[in-house]
Short mmCIF file of C-alpha atoms and ligand atoms in Angstrom, two decimals:
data_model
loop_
_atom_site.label_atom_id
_atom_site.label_comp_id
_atom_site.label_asym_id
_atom_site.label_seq_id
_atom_site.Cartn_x
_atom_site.Cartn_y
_atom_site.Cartn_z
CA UNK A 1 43.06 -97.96 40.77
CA UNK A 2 40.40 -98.24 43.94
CA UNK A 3 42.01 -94.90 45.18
CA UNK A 4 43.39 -91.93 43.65
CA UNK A 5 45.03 -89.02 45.86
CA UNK A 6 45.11 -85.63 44.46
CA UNK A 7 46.31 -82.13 46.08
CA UNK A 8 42.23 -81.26 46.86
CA UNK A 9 41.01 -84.65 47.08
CA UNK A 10 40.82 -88.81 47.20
CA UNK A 11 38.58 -90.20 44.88
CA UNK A 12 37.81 -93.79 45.26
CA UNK A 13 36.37 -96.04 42.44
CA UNK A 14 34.53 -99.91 43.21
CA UNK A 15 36.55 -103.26 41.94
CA UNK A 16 33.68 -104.27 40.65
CA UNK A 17 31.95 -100.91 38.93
CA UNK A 18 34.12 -98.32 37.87
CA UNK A 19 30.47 -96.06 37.88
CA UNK A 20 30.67 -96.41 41.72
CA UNK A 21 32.39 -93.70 42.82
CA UNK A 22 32.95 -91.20 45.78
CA UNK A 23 34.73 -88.25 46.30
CA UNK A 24 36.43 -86.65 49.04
CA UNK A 25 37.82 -83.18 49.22
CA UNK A 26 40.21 -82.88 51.97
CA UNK A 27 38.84 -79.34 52.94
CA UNK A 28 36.23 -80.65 55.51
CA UNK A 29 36.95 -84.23 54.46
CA UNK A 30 33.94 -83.74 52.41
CA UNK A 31 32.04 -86.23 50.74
CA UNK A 32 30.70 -84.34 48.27
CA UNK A 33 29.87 -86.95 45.16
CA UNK A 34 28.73 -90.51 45.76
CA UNK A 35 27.81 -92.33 42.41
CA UNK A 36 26.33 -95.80 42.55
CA UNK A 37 26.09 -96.94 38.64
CA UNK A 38 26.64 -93.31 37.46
CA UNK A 39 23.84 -92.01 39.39
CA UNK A 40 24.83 -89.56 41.37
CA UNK A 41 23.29 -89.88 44.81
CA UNK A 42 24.22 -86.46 46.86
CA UNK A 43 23.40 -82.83 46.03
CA UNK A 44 25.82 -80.27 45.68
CA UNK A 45 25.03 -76.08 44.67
CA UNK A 46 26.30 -75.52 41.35
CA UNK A 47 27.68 -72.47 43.51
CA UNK A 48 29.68 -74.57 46.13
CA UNK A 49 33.01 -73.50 47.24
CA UNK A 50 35.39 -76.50 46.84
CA UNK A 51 38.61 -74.24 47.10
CA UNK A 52 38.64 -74.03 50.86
CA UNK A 53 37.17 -70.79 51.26
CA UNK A 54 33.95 -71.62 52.48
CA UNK A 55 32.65 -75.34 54.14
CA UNK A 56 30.78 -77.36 50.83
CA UNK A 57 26.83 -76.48 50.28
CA UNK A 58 25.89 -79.34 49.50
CA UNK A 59 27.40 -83.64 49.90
CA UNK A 60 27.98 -84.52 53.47
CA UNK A 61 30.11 -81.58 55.54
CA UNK A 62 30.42 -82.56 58.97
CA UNK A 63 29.24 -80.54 62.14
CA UNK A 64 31.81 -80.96 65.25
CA UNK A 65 31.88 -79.85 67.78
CA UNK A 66 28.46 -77.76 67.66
CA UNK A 67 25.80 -78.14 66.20
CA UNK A 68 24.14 -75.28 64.85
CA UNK A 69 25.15 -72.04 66.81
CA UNK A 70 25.83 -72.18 70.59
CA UNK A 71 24.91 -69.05 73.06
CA UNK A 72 25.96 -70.41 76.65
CA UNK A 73 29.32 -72.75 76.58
CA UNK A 74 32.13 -70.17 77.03
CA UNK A 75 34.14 -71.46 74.28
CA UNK A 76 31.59 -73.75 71.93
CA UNK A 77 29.70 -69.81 72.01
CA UNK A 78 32.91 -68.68 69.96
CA UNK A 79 32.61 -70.99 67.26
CA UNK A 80 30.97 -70.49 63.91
CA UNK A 81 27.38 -72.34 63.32
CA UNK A 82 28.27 -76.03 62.86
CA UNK A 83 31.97 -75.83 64.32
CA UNK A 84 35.50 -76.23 62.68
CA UNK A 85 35.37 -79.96 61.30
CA UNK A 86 33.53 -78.65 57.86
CA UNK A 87 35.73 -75.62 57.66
CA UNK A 88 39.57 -77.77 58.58
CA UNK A 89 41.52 -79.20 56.19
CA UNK A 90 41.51 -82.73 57.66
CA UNK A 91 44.54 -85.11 56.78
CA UNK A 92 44.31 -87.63 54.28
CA UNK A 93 45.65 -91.11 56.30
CA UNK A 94 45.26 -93.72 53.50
CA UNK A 95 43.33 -96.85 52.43
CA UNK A 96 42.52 -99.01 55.45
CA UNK A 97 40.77 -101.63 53.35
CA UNK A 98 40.97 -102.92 49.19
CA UNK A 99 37.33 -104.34 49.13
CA UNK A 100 34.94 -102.65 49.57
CA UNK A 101 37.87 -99.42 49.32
CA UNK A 102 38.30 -98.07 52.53
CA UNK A 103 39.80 -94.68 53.08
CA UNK A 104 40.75 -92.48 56.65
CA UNK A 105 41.14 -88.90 57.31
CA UNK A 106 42.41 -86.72 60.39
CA UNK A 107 41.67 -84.02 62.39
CA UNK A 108 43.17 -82.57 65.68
CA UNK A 109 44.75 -79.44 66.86
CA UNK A 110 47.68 -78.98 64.77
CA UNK A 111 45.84 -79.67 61.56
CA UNK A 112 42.51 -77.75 62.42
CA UNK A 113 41.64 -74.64 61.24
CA UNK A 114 43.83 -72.59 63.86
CA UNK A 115 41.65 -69.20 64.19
CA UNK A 116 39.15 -71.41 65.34
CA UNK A 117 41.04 -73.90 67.08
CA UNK A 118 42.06 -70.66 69.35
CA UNK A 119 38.31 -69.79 70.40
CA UNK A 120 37.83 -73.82 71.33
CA UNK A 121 41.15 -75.04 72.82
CA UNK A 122 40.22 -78.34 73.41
CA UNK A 123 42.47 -81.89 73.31
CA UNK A 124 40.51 -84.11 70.51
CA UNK A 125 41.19 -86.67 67.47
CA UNK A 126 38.93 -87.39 65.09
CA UNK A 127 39.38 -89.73 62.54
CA UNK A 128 36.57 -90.20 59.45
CA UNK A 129 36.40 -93.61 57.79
CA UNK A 130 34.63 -93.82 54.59
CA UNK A 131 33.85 -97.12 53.05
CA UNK A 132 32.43 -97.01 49.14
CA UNK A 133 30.76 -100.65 49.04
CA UNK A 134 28.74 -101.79 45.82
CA UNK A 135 25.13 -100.77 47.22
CA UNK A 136 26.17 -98.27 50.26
CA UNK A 137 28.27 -95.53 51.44
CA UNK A 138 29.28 -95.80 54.77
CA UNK A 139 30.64 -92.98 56.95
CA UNK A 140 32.03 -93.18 60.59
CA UNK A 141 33.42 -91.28 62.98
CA UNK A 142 35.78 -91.55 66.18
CA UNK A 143 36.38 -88.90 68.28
CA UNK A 144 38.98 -89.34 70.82
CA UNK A 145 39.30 -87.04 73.93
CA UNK A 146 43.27 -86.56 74.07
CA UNK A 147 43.60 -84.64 77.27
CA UNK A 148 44.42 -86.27 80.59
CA UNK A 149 42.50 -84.03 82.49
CA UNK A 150 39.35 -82.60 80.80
CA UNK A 151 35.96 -83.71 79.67
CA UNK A 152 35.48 -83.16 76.01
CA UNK A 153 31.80 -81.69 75.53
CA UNK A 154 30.52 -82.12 71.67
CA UNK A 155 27.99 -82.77 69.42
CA UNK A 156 28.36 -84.59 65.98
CA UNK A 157 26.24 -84.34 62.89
CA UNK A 158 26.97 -85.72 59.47
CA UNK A 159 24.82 -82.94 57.72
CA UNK A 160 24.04 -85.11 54.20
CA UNK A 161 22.39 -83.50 51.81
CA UNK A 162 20.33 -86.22 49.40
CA UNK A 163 19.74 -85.97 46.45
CA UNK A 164 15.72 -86.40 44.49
CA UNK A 165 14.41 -85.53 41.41
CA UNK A 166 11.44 -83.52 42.78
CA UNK A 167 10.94 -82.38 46.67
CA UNK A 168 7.13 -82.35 46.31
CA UNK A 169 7.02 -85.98 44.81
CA UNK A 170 9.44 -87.08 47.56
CA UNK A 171 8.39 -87.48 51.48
CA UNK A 172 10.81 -88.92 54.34
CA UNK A 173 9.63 -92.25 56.88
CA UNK A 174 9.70 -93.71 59.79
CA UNK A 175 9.81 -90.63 61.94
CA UNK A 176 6.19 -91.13 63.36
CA UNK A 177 5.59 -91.04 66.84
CA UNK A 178 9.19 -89.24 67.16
CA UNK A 179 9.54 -86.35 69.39
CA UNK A 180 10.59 -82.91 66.79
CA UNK A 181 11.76 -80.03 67.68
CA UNK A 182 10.67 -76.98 65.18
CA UNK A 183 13.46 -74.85 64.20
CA UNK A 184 11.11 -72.39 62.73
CA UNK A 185 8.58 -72.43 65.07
CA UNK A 186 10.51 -73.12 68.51
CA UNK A 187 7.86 -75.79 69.49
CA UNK A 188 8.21 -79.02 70.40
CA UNK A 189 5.91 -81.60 69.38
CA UNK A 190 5.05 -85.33 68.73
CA UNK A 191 5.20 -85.98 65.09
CA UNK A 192 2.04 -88.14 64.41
CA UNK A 193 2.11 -87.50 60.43
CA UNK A 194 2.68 -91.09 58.68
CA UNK A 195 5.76 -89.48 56.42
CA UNK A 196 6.80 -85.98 55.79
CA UNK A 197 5.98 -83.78 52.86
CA UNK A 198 7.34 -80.45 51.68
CA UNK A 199 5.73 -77.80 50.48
CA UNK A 200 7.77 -74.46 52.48
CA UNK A 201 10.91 -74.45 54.68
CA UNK A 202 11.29 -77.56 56.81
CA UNK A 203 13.91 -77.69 59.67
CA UNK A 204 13.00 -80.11 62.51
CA UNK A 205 15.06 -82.22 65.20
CA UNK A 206 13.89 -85.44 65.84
CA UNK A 207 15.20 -86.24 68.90
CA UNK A 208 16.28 -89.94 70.16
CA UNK A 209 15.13 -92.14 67.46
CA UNK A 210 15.53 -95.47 68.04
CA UNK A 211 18.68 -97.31 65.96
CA UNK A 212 15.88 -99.58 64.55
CA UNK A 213 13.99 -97.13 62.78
CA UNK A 214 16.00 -96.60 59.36
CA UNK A 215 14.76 -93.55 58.11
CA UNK A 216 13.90 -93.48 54.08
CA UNK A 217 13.66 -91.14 51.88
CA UNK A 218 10.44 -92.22 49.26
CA UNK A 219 9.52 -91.26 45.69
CA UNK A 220 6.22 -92.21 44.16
CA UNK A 221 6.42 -95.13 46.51
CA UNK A 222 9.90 -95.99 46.31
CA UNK A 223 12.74 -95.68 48.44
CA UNK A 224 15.19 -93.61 46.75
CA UNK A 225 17.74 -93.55 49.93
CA UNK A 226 17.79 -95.62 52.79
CA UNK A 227 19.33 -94.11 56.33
CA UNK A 228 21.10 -96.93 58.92
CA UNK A 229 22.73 -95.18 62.06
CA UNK A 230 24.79 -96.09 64.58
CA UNK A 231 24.75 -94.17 68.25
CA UNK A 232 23.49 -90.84 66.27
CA UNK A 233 20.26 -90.80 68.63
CA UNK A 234 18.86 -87.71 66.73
CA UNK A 235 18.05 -86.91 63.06
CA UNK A 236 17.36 -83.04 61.69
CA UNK A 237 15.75 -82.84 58.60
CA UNK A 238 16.04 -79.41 56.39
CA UNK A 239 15.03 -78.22 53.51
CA UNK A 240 15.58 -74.57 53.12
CA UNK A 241 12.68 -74.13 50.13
CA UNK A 242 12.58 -70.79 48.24
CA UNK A 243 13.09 -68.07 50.79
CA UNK A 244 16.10 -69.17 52.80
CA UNK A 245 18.12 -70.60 49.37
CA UNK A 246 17.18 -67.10 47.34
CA UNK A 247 19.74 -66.11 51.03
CA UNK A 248 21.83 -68.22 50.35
CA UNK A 249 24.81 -66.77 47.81
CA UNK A 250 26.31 -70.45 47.64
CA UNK A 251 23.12 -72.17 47.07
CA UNK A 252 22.93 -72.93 43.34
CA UNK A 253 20.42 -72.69 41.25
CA UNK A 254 18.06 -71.52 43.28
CA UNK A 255 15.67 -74.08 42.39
CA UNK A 256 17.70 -76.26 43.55
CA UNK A 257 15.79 -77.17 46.73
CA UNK A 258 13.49 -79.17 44.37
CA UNK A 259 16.06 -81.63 43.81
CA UNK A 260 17.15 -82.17 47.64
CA UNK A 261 16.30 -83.06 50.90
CA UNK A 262 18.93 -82.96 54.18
CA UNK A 263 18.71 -86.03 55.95
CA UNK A 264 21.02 -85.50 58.95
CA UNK A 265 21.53 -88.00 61.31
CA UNK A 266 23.89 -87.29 64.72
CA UNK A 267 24.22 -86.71 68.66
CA UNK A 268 22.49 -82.90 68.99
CA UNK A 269 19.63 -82.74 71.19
CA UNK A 270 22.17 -83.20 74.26
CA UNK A 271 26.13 -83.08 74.75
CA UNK A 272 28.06 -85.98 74.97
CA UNK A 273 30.73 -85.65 77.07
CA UNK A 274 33.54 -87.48 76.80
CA UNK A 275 35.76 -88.61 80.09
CA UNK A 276 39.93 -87.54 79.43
CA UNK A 277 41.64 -90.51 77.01
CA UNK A 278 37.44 -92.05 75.97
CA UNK A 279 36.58 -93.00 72.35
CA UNK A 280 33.15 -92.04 71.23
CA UNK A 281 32.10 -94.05 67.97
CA UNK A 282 29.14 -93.49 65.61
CA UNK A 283 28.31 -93.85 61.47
CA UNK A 284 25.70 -93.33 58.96
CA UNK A 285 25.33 -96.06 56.36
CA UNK A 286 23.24 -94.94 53.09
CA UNK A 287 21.78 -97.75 50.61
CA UNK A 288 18.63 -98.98 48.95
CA UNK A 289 16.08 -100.92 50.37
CA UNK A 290 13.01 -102.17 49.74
CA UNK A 291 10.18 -100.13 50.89
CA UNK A 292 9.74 -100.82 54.66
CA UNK A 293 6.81 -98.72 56.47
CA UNK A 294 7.85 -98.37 60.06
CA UNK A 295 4.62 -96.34 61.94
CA UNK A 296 4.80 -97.51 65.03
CA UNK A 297 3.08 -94.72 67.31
O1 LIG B 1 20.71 -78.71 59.55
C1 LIG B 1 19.80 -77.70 59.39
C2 LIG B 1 20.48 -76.37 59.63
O2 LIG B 1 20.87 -76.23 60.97
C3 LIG B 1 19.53 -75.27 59.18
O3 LIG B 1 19.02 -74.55 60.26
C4 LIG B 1 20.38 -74.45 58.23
O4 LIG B 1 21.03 -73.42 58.92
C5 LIG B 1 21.32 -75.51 57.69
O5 LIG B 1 21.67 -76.27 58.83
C6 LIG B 1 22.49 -75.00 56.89
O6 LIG B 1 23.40 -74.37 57.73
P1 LIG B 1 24.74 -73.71 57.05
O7 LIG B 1 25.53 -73.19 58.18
O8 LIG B 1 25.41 -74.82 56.29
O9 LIG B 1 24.21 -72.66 56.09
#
């Protein structure tokens, strides 16, 4: 059985590996477990909320249509940090393909979370495809713009959380010569390190990276996760170290930063803005390559 439907959740399972897994809670329409061969590839808190009371710490919740916490748009300024999409219950719509399975979910105004829904009163579809292949997970989104009058103003994030065995063996690539943005700082600058390390909090935008860089995620010289994106131009990368996860009452166990690192690729630097009855298309496809050193300054 490729796909299994429960109340909470759709979990599908590979032809050709039953290990291969990934699982879907319909709160969010979060992935929050991807096994390839057993080996779980995500990280979720021990503490994560999967009832629906709270969006998932941890797998891949999804930011729409705001990313992070807005202060100026009169109604994106309403909405919670990160928007509704991670806090809806999003509508399970079925298998779209057998091999590799191929599930959809929806989200618009009458299935949205309606308290928020009423402080952002906007026309909008979204529908998330998720595609479990042997060696990749593959998540994309369309967004339609259902009015027939107003532009739709949004960002998009798919805010992944990846899992490693040890943050301070692990560093991320082929963000060199990228513009960041420092959350904690509030500076902008030109990133000319040859990978990233962590060693504190790290919360950075890296703004309009070209599709051709696929961003890795490396482990005493291996790739661990490989990043392909499609039209998500920018890519934050977070980890909240031991500080900001001893705040964090759903981040579980606290040591748990040592074992993750967000890799979070979407359109946030800018707003797209999307003309009455437009489609705006993107993805994120995760696998394993081999280890390909992309420093171009
Ligand atoms: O993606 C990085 C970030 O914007 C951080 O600033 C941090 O706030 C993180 O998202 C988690 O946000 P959340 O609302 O899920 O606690």
């Amino acid at each position: 059985m490729t796909v299994k439907e429960t109340d909470q959740e759709v979990i599908l399972t590979h032809p050709k590996d039953a290990n291969t897994t990934v699982t879907i809670l319909k709160y969010g329409a979060t992935v929050y477990s991807w096994k390839m061969a057993n080996k779980e590839q995500l990280w979720v808190s021990t503490a994560a909320k999967l009832d629906g009371s709270k969006p998932v710490r941890g797998g891949i919740p999804l930011v729409f249509p705001v990313f992070g916490k807005n202060a100026t748009d009169e109604h994106l300024s309403k909405l919670p940090q990160h928007g509704l999409a991670r806090n809806s219950t999003w509508e399970f719509l079925g298998q779209v393909k057998n091999d590799p399975p191929t599930v959809q979910f929806g989200l618009g105004p009458e299935n949205a979370n309606p308290e928020l829904t009423k402080l952002w009163p906007m026309d909008f579809s979204l529908i998330l495809t998720v595609e479990l292949g042997i060696d990749h997970l593959k998540t994309a989104i369309e967004v339609q713009n259902t009015s027939n009058s107003n532009e739709l103003k949004f960002n998009w994030l798919f805010h992944t959380y990846l899992r490693t065995e040890d943050i301070e063996d692990t560093m991320v690539t082929n963000l060199t010569g990228m513009t960041a943005y420092d959350q904690l700082l509030a500076e902008t600058y030109v990133e000319r390190h040859p990978a990233l390390t962590f060693s504190e909090e790290f919360d950075r935008i890296y703004k309009k990276v070209p599709e051709n860089r696929n961003i890795q995620v490396v482990r005493h010289g291996q790739p661990i996760h490989t990043l392909k994106r499609e039209n998500l131009p920018d890519t934050v990368v977070w980890n909240p170290w031991i500080k900001k996860s001893a705040g964090m009452a759903d981040f579980e166990p606290k040591s748990g930063f040592k074992n993750m690192v967000c890799v979070e690729p979407g359109h946030v630097n800018d707003f797209i803005i999307l003309p009455p009855g437009e489609k705006w298309n993107a993805s994120q496809t995760l696998y394993k390559d081999d280890l390909k050193f992309q420093a171009i300054m």
